[in-house]
CSV table of C-alpha atoms and ligand atoms in Angstrom, one decimal:
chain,number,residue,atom,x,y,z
C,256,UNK,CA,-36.3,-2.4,14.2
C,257,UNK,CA,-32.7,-0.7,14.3
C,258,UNK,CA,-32.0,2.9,14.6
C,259,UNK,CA,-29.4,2.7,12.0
C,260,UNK,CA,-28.0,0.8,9.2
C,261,UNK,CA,-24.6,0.6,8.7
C,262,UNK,CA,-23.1,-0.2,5.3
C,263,UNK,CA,-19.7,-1.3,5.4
C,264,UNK,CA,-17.8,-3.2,8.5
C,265,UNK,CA,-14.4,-1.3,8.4
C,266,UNK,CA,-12.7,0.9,10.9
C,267,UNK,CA,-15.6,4.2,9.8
C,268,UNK,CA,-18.7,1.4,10.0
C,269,UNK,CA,-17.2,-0.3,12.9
C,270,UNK,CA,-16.4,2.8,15.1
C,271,UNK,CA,-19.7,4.2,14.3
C,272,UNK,CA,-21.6,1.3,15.8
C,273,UNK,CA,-19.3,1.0,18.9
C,274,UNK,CA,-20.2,4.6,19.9
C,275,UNK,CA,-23.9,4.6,18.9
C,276,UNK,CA,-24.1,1.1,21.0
C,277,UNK,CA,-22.5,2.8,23.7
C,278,UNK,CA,-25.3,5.8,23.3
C,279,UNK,CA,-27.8,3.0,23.5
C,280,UNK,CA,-28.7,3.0,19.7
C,281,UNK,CA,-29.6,-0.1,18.1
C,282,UNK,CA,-27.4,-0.6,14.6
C,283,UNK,CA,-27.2,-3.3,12.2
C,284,UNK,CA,-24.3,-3.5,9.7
C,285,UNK,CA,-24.2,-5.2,6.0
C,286,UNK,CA,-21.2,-5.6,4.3
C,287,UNK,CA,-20.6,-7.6,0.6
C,288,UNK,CA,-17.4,-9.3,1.9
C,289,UNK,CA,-17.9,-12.4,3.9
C,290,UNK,CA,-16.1,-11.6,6.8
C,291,UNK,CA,-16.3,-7.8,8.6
C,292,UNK,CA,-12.9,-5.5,9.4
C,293,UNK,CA,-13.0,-4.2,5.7
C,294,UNK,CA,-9.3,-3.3,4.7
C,295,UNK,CA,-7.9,-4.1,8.1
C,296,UNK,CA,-9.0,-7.6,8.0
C,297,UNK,CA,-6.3,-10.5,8.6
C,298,UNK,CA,-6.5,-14.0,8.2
C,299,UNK,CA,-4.5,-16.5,9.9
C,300,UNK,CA,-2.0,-18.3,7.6
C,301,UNK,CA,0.8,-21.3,9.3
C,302,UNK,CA,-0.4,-19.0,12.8
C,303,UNK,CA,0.8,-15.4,11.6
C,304,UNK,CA,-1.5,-12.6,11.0
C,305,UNK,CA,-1.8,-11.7,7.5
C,306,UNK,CA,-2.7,-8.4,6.5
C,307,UNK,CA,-5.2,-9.6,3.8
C,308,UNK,CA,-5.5,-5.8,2.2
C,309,UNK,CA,-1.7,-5.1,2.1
C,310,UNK,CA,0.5,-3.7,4.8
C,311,UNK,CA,-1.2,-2.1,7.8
C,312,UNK,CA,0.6,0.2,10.3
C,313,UNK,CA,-1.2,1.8,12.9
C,314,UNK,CA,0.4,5.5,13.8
C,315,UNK,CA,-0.7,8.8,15.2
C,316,UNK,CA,-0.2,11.9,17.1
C,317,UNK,CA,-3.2,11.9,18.7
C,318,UNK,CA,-3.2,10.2,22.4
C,319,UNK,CA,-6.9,10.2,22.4
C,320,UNK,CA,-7.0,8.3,19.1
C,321,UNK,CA,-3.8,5.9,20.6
C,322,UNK,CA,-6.1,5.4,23.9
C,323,UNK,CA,-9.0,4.8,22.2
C,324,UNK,CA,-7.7,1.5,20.0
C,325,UNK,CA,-5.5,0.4,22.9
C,326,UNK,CA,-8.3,0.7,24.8
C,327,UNK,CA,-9.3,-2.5,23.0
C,328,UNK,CA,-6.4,-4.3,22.0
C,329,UNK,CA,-2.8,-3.7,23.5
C,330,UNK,CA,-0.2,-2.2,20.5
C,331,UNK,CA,3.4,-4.0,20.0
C,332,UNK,CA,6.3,-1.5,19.1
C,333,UNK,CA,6.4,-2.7,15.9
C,334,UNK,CA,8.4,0.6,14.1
C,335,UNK,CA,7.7,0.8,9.9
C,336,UNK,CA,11.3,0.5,8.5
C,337,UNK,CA,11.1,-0.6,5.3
C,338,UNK,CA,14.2,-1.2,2.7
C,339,UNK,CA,13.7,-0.1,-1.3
C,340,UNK,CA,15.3,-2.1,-3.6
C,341,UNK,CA,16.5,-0.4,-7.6
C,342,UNK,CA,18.4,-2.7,-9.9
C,343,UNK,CA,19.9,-4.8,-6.6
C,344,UNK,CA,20.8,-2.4,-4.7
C,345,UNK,CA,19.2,-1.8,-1.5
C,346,UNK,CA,18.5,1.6,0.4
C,347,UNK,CA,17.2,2.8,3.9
C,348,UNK,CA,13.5,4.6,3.5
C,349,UNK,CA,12.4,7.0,4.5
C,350,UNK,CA,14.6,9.0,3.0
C,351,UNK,CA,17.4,10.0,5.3
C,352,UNK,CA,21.3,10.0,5.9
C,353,UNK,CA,21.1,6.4,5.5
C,354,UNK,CA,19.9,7.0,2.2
C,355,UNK,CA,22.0,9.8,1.7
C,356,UNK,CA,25.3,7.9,2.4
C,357,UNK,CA,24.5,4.8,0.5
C,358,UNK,CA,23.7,7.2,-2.6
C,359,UNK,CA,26.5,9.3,-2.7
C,360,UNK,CA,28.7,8.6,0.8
C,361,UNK,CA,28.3,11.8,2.2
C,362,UNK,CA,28.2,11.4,6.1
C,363,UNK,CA,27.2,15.0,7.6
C,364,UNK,CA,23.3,16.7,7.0
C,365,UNK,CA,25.3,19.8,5.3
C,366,UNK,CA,26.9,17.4,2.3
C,367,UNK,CA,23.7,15.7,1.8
C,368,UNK,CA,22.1,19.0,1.4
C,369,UNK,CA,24.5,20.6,-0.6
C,370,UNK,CA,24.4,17.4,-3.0
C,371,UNK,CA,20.2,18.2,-3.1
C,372,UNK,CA,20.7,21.8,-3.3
C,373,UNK,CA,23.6,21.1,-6.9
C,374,UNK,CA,21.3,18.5,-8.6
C,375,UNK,CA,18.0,21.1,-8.1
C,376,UNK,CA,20.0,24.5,-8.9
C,377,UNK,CA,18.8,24.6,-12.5
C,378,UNK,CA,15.3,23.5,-12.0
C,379,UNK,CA,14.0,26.5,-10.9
C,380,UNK,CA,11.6,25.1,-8.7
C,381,UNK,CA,9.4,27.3,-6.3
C,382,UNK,CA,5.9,26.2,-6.1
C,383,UNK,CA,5.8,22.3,-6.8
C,384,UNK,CA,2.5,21.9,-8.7
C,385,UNK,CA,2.3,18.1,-9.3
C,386,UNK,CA,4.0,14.6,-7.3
C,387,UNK,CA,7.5,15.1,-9.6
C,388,UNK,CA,8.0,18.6,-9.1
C,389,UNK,CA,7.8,17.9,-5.0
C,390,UNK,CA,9.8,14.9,-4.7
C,391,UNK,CA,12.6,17.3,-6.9
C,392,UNK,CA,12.5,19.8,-4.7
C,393,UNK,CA,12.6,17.7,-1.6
C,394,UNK,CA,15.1,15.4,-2.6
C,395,UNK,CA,16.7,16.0,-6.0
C,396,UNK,CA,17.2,14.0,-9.2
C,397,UNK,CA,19.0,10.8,-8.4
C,398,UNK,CA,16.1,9.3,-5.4
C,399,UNK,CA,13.7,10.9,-7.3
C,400,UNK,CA,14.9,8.5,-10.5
C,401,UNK,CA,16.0,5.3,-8.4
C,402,UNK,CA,13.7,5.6,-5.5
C,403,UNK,CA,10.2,7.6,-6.6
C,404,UNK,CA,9.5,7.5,-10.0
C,405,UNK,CA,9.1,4.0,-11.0
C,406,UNK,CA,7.7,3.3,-7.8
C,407,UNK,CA,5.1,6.1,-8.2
C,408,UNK,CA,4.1,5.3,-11.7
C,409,UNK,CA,3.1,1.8,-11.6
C,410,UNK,CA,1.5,2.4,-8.0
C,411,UNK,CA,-0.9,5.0,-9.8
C,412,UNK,CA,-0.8,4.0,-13.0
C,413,UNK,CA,0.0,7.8,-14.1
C,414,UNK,CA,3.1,9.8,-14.8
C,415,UNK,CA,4.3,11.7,-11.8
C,416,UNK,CA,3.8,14.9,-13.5
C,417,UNK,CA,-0.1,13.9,-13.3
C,418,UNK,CA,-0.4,13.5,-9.5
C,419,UNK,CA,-1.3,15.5,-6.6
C,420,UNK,CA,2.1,17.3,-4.7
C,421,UNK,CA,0.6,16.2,-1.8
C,422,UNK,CA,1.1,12.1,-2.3
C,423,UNK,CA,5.1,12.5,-1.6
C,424,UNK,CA,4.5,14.2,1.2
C,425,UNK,CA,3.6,11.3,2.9
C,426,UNK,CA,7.1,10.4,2.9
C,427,UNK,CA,9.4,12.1,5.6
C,428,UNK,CA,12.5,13.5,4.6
C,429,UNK,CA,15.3,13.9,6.9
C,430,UNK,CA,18.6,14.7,7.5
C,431,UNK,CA,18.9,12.5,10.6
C,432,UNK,CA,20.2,8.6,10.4
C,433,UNK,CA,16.2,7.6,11.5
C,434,UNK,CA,14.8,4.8,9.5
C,435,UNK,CA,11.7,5.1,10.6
C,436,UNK,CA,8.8,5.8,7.9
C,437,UNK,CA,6.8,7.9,10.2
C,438,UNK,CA,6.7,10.9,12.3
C,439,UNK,CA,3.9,10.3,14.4
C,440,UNK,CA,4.4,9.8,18.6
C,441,UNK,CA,2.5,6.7,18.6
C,442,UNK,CA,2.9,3.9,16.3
C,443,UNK,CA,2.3,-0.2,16.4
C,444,UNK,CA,0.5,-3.5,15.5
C,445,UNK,CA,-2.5,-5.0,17.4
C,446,UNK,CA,-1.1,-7.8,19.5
C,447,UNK,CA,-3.0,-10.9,17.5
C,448,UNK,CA,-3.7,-8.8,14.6
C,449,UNK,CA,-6.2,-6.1,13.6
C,450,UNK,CA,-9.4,-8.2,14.1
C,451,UNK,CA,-9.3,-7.9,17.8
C,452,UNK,CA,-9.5,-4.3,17.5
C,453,UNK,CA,-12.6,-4.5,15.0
C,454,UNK,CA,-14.2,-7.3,16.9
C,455,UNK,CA,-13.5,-5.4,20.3
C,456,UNK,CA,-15.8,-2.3,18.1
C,457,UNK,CA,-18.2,-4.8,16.7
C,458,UNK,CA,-19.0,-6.6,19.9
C,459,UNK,CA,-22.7,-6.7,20.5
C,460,UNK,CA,-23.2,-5.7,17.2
C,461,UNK,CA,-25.3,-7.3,14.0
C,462,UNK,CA,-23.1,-7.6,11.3
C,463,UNK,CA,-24.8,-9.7,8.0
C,464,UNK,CA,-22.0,-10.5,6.2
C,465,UNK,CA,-22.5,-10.9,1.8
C,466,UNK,CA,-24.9,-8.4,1.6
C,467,UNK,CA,-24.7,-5.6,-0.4
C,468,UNK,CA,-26.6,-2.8,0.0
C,469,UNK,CA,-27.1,-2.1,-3.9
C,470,UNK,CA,-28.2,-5.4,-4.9
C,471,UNK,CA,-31.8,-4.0,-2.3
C,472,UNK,CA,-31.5,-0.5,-1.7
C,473,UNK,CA,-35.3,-0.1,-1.1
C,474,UNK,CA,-35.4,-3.5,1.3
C,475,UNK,CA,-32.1,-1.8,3.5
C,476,UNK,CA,-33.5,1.6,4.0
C,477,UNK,CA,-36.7,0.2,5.2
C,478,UNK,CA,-34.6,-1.2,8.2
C,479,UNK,CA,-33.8,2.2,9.6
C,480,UNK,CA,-34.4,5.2,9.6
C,481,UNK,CA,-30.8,6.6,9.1
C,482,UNK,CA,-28.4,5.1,7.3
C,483,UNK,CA,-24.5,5.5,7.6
C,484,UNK,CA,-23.0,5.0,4.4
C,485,UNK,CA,-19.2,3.7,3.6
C,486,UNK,CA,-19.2,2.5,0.1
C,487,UNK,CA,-18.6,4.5,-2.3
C,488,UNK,CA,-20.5,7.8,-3.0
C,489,UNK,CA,-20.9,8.3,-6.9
C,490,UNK,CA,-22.1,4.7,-6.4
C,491,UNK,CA,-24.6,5.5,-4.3
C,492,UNK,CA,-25.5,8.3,-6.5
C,493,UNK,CA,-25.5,5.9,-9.2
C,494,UNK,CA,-23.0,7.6,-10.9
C,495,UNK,CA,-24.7,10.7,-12.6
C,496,UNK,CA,-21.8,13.1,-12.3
C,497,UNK,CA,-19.6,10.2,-13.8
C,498,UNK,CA,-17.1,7.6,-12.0
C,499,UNK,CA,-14.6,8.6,-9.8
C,500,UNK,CA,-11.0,6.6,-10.4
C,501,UNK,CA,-9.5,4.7,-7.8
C,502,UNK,CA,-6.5,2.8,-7.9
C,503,UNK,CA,-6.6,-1.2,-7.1
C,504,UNK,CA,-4.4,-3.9,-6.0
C,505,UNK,CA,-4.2,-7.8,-6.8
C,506,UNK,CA,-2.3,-9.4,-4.1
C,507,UNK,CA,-0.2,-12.6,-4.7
C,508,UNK,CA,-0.2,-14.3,-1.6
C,509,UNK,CA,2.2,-17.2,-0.9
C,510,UNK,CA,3.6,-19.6,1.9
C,511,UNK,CA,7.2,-20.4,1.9
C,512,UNK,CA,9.1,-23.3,4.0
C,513,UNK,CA,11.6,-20.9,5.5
C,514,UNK,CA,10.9,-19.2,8.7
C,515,UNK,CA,12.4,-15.7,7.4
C,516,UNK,CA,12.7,-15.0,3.4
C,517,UNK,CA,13.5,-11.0,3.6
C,518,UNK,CA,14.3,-10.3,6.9
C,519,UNK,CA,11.6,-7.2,6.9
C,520,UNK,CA,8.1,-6.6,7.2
C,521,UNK,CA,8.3,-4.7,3.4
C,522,UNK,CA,10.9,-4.5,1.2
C,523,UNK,CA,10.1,-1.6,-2.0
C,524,UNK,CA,10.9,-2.8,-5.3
C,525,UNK,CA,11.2,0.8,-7.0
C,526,UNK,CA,12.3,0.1,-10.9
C,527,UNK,CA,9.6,0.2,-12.9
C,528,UNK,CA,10.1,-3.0,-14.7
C,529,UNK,CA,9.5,-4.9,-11.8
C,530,UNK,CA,5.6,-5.4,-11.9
C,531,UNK,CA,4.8,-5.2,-8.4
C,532,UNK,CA,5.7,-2.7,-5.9
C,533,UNK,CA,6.3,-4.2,-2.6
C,534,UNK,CA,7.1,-7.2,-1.0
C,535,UNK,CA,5.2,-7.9,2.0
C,536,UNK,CA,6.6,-10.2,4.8
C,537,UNK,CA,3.7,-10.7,7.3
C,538,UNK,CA,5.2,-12.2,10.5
C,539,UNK,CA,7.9,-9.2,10.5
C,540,UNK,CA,5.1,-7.0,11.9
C,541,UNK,CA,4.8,-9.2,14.5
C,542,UNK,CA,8.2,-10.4,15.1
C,543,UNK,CA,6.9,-13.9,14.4
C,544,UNK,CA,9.2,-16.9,15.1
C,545,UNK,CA,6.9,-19.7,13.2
C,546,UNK,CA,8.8,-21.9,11.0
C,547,UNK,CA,6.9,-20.6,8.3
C,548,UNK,CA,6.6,-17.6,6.4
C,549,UNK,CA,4.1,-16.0,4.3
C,550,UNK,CA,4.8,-13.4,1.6
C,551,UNK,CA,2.7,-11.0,-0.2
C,552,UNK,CA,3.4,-9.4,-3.8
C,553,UNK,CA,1.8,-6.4,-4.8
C,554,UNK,CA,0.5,-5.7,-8.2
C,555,UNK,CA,-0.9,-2.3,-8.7
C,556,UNK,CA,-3.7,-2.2,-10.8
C,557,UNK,CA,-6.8,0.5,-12.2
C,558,UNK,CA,-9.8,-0.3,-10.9
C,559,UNK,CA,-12.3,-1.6,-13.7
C,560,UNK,CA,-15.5,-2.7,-11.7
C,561,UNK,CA,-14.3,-6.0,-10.6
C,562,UNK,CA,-11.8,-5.9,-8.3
C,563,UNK,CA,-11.3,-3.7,-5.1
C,564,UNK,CA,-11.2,0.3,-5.0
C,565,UNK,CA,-8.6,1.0,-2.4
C,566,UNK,CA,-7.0,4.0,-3.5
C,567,UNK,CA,-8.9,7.5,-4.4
C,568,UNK,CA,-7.4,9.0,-7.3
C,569,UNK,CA,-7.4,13.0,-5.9
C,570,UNK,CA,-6.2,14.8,-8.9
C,571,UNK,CA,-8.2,18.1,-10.0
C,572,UNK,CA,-10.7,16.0,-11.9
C,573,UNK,CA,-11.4,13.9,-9.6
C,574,UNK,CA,-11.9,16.2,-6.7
C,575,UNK,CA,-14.3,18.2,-8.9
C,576,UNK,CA,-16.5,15.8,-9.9
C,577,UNK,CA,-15.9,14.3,-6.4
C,578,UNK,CA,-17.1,17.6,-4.4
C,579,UNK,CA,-20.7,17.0,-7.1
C,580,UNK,CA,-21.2,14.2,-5.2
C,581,UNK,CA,-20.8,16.0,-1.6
C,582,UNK,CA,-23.0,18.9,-3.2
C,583,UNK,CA,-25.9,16.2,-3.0
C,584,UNK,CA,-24.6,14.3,-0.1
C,585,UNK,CA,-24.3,17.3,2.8
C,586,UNK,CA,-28.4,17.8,1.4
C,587,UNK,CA,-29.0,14.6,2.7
C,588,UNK,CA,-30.9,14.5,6.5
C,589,UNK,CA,-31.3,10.6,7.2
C,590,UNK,CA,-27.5,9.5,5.6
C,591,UNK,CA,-24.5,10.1,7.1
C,592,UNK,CA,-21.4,9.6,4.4
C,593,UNK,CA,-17.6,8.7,5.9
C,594,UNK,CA,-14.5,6.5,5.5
C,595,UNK,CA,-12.4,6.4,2.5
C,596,UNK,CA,-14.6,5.6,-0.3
C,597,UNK,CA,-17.6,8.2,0.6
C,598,UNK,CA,-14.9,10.9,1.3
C,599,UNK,CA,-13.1,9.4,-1.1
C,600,UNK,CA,-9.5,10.6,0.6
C,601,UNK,CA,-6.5,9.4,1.5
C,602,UNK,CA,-7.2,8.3,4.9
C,603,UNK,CA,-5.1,6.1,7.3
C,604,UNK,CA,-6.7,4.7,9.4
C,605,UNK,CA,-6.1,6.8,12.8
C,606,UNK,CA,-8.0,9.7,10.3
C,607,UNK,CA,-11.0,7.3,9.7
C,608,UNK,CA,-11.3,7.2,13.7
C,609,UNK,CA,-10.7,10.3,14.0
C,610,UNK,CA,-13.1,11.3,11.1
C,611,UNK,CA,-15.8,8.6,13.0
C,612,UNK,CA,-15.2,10.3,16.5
C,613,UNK,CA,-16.2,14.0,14.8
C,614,UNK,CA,-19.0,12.8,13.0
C,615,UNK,CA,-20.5,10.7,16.0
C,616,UNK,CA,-20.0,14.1,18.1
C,617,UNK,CA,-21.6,16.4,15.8
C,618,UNK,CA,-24.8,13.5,15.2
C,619,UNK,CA,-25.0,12.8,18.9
C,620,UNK,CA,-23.6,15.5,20.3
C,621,UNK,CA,-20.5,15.6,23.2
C,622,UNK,CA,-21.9,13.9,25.7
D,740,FAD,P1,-12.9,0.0,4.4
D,740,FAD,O1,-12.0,-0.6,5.3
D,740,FAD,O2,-12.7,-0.1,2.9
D,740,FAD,O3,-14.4,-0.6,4.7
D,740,FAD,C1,-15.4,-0.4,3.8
D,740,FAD,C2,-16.3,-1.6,3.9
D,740,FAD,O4,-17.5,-1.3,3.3
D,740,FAD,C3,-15.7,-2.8,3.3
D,740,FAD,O5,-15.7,-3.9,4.2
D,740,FAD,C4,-16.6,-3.1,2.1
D,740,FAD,O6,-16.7,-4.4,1.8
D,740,FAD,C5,-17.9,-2.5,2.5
D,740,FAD,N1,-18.8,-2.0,1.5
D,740,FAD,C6,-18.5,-1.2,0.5
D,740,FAD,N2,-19.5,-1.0,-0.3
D,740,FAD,C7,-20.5,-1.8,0.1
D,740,FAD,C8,-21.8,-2.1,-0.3
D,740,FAD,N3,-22.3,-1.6,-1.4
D,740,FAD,N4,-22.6,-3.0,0.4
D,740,FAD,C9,-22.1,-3.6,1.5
D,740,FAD,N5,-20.8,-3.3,2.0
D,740,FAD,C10,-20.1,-2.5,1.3
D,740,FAD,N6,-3.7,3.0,7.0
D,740,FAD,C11,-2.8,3.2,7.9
D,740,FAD,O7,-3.1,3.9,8.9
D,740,FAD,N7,-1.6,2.6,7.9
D,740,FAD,C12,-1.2,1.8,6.9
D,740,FAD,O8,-0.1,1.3,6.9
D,740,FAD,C13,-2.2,1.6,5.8
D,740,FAD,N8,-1.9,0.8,4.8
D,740,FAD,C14,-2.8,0.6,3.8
D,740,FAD,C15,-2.4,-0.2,2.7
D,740,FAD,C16,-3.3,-0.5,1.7
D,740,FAD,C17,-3.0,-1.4,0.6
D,740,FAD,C18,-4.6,0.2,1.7
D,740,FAD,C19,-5.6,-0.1,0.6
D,740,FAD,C20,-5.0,1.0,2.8
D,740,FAD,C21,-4.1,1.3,3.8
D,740,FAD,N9,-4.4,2.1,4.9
D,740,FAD,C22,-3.4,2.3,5.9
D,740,FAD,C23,-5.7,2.8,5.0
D,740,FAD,C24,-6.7,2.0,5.8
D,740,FAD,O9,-7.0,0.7,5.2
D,740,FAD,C25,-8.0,2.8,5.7
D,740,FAD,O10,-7.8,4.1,6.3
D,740,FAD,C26,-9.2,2.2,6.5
D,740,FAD,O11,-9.2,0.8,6.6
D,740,FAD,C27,-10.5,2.6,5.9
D,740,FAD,O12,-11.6,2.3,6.6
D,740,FAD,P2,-13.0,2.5,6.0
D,740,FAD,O13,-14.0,2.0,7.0
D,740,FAD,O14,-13.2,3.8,5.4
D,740,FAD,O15,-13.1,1.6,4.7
D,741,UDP,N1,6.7,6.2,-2.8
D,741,UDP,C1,7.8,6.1,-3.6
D,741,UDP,N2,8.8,5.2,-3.3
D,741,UDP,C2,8.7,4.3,-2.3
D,741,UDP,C3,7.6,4.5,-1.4
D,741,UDP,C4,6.6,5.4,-1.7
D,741,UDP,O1,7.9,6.9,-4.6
D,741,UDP,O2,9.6,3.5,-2.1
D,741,UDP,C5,5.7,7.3,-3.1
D,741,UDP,C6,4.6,6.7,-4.0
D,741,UDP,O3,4.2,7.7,-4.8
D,741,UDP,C7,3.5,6.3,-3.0
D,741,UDP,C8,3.6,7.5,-2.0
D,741,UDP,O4,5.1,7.7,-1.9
D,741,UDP,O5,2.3,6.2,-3.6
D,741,UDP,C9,3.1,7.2,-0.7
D,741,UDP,O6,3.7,6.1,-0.1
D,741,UDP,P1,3.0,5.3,1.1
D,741,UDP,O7,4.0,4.2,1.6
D,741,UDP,O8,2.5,6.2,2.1
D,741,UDP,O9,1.8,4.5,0.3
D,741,UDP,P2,0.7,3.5,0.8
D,741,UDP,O10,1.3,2.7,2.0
D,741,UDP,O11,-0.5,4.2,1.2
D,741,UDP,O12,0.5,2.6,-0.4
């Protein structure tokens, strides 16, 4: 009856079916949630968009991949500038001369670099190995202590010593006064949210929505006879290699009688004694004028089973037991495995498209 099933309704699943609809393929997508988008969902609260999954910025270099989603929904010029909060005290992120200055008043790239260069001198650092060693050697001991470490801690759940280099190098670091959290050429918000984009991809599409594909595995694969899988992997492979860890979050949503409460889309709360990490102010990314607001606290968590796996966990142990799993998976003719939970990476979402594109290409070939 279809050609393929689809499990999962975010960007991977969505993307997937647009292009095989487009090569006249017949698809029909499950998801366990009850409503489709996956972690790009938003729900409309007093007439803003919140991000239901935490904070959502679209950015890339890639002008096919900025065509391609504006191509169904026009971007605002939303730019991610988020403040970090330690003990009261707020500071310009990424980190850059703003930063620099409000640390430790120095107002030309050479003093902020000499000030780096002095608090790193006796560390001896050459080949950063794990998350602290990299943020040291980026950017010395006093951010590392106010801005990273706490921050990094409670987000993962880990000691900083324990993580991959490669998490802080999400972060810019410049010695420019540009507050703006990313590099990339093309960055924005879907005007009206991110379900027009995933609607725009999931037009003409079946999507069943509270269905999930383990609770019938055998009913599902009888639908099709390929399946595109983007839960997650050792799931599917029920496990035999052991669990992989991801990271959750419980969000603690909330509608306040003020039209503007922080005065930016995210504000960092980087101490570790404050539970949560970040501060969400949803109509920010919209620049909203309601006379509401709605704010979102974010509690990091471990995930157990019962909540939602948002975050791979990519440290060596991980990534082994991970690559088991793709062992068994890349023997696999009729399944097709993507998104962030059967790559189990740290995709944004412009890599998920980009990761959907490349795998549509090399199952369907260019054309
Ligand atoms: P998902 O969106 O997770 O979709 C997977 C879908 O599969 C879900 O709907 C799930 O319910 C369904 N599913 C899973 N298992 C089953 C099953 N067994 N049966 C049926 N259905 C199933 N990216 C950015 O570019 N910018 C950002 O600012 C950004 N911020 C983020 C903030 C947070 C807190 C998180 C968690 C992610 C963020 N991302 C961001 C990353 C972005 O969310 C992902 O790259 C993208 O949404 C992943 O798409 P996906 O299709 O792989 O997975
Ligand atoms: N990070 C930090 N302090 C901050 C913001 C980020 O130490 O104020 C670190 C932290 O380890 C985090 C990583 O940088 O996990 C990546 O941050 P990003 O904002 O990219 O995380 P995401 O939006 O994916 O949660």
């Amino acid at each position: 009856m279809y050609d393929y099933l689809i499990v999962g309704s975010g960007l991977f699943g969505a993307v997937f079916a647009y292009e095989a609809k487009k090569r006249g393929k017949k698809c029909l997508i499950i998801d366990k949630r009850d409503h489709a988008g996956g972690n790009v969902y938003c729900e409309s609260v007093e007439g803003i968009n919140v991000h239901k999954y935490g904070a959502h910025i679209f950015h890339t270099n890639d002008k096919r991949i900025w065509d391609y989603v504006n191509s169904f929904v026009e971007f605002n010029r939303y730019t991610n500038t988020p403040v970090a909060n330690y003990k009261g005290e707020l500071y310009n992120l990424p980190f850059n001369m703003n930063t620099f200055y409000q640390l430790w008043k120095v107002k030309t790239p050479a003093e902020a670099k000499a000030v780096i260069a002095d608090q790193i001198k006796d560390l001896n650092i050459t080949d950063p190995q794990n998350l602290e060693e990299q943020a040291l050697s980026l950017v010395g001991t006093d951010i590392y202590e106010k801005l990273i470490k706490g921050y990094t801690e409670k987000q993962w759940g880990r000691d900083a010593k324990d993580l991959p280099a490669f998490i802080i190098k999400r972060l810019p670091v410049r010695f420019t006064y540009d507050n703006n959290y990313f590099n990339d050429t093309y960055q924005g918000i879907p005007n009206g949210g991110y379900n027009k984009l995933t609607e725009g991809l999931l037009e003409g599409t079946e999507v069943r929505l509270n269905e999930n594909y383990f609770d019938n595995k055998e009913y599902y694969n009888s639908l099709a006879p390929q399946i595109v899988f983007t839960g997650k992997i050792d799931q599917y492979y029920d496990y035999q290699f052991g669990k992989l860890q991801y990271r959750s979050l419980r969000f603690d949503q909330q509608t306040l009688d003020t039209d503007n409460y922080q005065g930016s889309a995210l504000v960092n709360y980087t101490e570790r004694d404050i539970p949560y990490t970040r501060i969400i102010e949803h109509k920010h990314f919209e620049f909203g004028t309601q006379p509401k607001t709605v704010i979102t606290h974010e509690h990091p968590a471990e995930w157990d089973g019962s909540n939602e796996p948002f975050y791979p966990i990519n440290d060596q142990l991980n990534n082994e037991t991970y690559k088991k799993y793709k062992e068994l998976a890349d023997q696999e003719q009729n399944v097709i495995f993507g998104g962030r939970l059967a790559e189990y990476r740290y995709y944004d979402m412009h890599q998920i498209i980009g990761s959907a594109l490349k795998k549509v290409e090399t199952h369907f070939g260019t054309k």
